[in-house]
PDB file of C-alpha atoms in Angstrom:
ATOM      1  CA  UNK M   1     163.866 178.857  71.035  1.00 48.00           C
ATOM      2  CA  UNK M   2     163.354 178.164  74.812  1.00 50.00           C
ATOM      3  CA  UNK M   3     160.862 175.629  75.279  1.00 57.00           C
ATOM      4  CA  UNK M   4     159.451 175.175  78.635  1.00 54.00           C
ATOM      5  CA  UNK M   5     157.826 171.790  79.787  1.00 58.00           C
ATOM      6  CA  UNK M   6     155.096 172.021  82.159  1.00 55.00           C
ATOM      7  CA  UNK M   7     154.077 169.338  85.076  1.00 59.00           C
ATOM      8  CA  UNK M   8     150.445 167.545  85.178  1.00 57.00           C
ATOM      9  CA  UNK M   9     149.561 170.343  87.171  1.00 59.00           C
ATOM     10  CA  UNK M  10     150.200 173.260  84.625  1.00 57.00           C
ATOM     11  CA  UNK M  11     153.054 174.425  86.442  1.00 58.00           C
ATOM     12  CA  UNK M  12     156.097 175.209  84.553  1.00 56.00           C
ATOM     13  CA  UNK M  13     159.808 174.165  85.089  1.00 56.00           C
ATOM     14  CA  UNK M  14     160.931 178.039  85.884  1.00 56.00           C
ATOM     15  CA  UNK M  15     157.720 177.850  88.430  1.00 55.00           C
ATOM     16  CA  UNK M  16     154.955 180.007  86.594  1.00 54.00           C
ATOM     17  CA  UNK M  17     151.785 178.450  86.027  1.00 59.00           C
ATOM     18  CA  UNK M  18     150.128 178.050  82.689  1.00 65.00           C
ATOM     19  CA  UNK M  19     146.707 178.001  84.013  1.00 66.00           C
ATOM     20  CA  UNK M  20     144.092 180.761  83.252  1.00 75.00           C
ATOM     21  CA  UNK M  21     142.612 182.122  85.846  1.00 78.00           C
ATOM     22  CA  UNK M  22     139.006 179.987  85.431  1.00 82.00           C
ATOM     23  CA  UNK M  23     140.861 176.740  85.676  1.00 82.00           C
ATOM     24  CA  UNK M  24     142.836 177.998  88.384  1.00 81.00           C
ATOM     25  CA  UNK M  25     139.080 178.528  89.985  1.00 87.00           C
ATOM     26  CA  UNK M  26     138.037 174.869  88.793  1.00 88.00           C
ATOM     27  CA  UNK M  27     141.456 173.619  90.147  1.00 89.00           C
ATOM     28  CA  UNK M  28     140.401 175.092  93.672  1.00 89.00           C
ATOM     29  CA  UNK M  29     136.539 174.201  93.485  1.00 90.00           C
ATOM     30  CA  UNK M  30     137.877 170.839  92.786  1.00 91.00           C
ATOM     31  CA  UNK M  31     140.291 170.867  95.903  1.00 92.00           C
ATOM     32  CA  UNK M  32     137.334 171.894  97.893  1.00 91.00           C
ATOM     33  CA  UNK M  33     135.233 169.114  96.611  1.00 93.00           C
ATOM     34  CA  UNK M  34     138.069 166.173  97.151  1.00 94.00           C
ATOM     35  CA  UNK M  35     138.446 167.978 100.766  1.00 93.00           C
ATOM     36  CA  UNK M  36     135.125 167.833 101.788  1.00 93.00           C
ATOM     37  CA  UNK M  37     134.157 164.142 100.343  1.00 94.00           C
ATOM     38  CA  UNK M  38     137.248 163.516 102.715  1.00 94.00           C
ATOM     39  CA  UNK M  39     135.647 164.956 105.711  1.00 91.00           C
ATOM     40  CA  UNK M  40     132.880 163.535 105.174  1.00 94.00           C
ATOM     41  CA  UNK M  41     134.368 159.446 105.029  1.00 94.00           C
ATOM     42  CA  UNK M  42     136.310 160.595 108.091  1.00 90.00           C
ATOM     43  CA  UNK M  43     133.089 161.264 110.152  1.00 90.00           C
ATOM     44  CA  UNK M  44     131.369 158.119 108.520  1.00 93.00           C
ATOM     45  CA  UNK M  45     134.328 156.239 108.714  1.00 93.00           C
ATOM     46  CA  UNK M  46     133.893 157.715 113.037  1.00 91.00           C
ATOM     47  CA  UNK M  47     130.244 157.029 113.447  1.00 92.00           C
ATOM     48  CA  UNK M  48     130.926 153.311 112.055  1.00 95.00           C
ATOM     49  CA  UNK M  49     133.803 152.983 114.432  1.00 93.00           C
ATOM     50  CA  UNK M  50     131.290 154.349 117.675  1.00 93.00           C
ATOM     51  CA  UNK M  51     128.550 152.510 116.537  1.00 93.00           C
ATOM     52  CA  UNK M  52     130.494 149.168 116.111  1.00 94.00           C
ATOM     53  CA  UNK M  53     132.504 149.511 119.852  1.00 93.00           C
ATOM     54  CA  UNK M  54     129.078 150.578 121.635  1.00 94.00           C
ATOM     55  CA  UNK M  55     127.459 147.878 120.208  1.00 92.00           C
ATOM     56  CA  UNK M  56     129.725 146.306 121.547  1.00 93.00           C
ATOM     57  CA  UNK M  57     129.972 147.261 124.876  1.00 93.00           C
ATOM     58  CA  UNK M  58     126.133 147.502 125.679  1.00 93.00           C
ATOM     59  CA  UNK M  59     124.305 144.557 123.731  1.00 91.00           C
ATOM     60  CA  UNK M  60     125.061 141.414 125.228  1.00 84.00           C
ATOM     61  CA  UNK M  61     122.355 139.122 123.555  1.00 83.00           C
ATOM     62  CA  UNK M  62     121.137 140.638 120.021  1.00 78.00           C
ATOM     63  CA  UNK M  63     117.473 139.799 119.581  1.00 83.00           C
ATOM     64  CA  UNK M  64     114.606 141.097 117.597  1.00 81.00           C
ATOM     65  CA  UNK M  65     112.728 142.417 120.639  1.00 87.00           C
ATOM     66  CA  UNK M  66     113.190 146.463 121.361  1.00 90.00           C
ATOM     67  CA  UNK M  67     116.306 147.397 123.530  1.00 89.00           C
ATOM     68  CA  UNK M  68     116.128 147.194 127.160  1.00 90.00           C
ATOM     69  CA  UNK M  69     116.324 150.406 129.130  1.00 93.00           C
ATOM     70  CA  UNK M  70     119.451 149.371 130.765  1.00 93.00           C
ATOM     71  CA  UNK M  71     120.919 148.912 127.033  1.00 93.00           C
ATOM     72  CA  UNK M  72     119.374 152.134 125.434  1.00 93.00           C
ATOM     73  CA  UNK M  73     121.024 154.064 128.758  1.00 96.00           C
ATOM     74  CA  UNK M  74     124.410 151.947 127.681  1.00 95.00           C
ATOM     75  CA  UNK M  75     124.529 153.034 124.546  1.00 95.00           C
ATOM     76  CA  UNK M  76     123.565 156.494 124.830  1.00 95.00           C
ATOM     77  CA  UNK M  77     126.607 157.147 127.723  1.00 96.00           C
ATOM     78  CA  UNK M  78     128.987 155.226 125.289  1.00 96.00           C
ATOM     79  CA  UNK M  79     128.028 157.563 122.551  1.00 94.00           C
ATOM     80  CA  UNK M  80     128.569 160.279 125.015  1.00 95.00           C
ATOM     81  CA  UNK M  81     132.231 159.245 126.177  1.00 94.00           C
ATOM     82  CA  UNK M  82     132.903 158.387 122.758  1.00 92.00           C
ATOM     83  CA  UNK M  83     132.499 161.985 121.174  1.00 92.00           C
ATOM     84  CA  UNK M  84     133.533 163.701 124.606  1.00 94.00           C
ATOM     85  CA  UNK M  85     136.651 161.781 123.861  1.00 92.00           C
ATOM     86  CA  UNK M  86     136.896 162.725 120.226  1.00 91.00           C
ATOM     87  CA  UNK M  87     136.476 166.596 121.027  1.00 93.00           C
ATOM     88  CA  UNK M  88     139.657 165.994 123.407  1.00 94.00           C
ATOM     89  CA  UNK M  89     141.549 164.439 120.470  1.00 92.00           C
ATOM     90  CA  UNK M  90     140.640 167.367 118.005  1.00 91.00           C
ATOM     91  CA  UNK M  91     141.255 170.438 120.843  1.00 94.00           C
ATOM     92  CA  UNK M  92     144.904 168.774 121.621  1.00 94.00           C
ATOM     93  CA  UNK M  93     145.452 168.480 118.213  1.00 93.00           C
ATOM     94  CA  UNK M  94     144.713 172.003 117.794  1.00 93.00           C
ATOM     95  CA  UNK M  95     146.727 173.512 120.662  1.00 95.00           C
ATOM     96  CA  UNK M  96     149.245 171.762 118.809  1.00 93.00           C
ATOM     97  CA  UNK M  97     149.321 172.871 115.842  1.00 92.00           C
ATOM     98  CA  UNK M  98     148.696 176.403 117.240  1.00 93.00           C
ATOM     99  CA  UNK M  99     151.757 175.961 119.153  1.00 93.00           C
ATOM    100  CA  UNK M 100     153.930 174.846 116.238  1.00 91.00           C
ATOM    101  CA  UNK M 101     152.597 177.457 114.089  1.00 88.00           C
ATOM    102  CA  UNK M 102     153.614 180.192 116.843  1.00 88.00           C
ATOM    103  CA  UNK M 103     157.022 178.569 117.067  1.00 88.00           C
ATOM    104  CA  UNK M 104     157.758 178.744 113.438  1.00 85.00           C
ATOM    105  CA  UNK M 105     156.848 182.539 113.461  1.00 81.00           C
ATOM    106  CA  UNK M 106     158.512 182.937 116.176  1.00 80.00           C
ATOM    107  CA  UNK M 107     162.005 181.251 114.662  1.00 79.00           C
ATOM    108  CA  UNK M 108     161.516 182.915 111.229  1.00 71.00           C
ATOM    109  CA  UNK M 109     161.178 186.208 113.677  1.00 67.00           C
ATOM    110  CA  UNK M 110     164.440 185.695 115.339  1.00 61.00           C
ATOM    111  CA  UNK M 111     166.288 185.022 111.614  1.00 57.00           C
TER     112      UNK M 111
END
């Protein structure tokens, strides 16, 4: 009798998968769940980060009085060079990974 032991993750030692095809559809909804909670502390985790280094930057003496015009016009171009400089980030890393992508079907091609 061949008894074959099978990994937290339902997958078997010879490499088929003892789930049935619901949890396989639970396993994936709950991929897409953990993946978009992460997304979601990533942008929080980014809005903290340009709130804290505008704040920064543009308010020199905290008070309880409104902000100034000169601080409100501060803030809002920080903001501005802030994401401008995030979108830069995300389309190099992009064009990156693009280009990787085309070199690795372009070297399993040539094989």
């Amino acid at each position: 009798m061949n008894a074959e032991s099978y990994d937290s993750f339902g997958q078997s030692s010879s490499g088929t998968s003892s789930l049935h095809p619901s949890d396989a559809i639970k396993m994936q909804d709950l991929v897409s769940a953990i993946e978009t909670s992460i997304q979601i502390e990533s942008q929080m985790n980014i809005i903290k980060n340009m709130n804290q280094k505008c704040f920064e930057r543009c308010i020199y003496k905290p008070s309880s009085s409104p902000l100034s015009n000169g601080e409100r016009q501060c803030i809002a171009k920080c903001m501005d060079r802030f994401q401008d400089g995030l979108k830069l980030v995300n389309q190099t890393i992009m064009q990156r990974a693009k280009a990787e992508s085309e070199a690795m079907h372009h070297s399993a091609g040539m094989q």
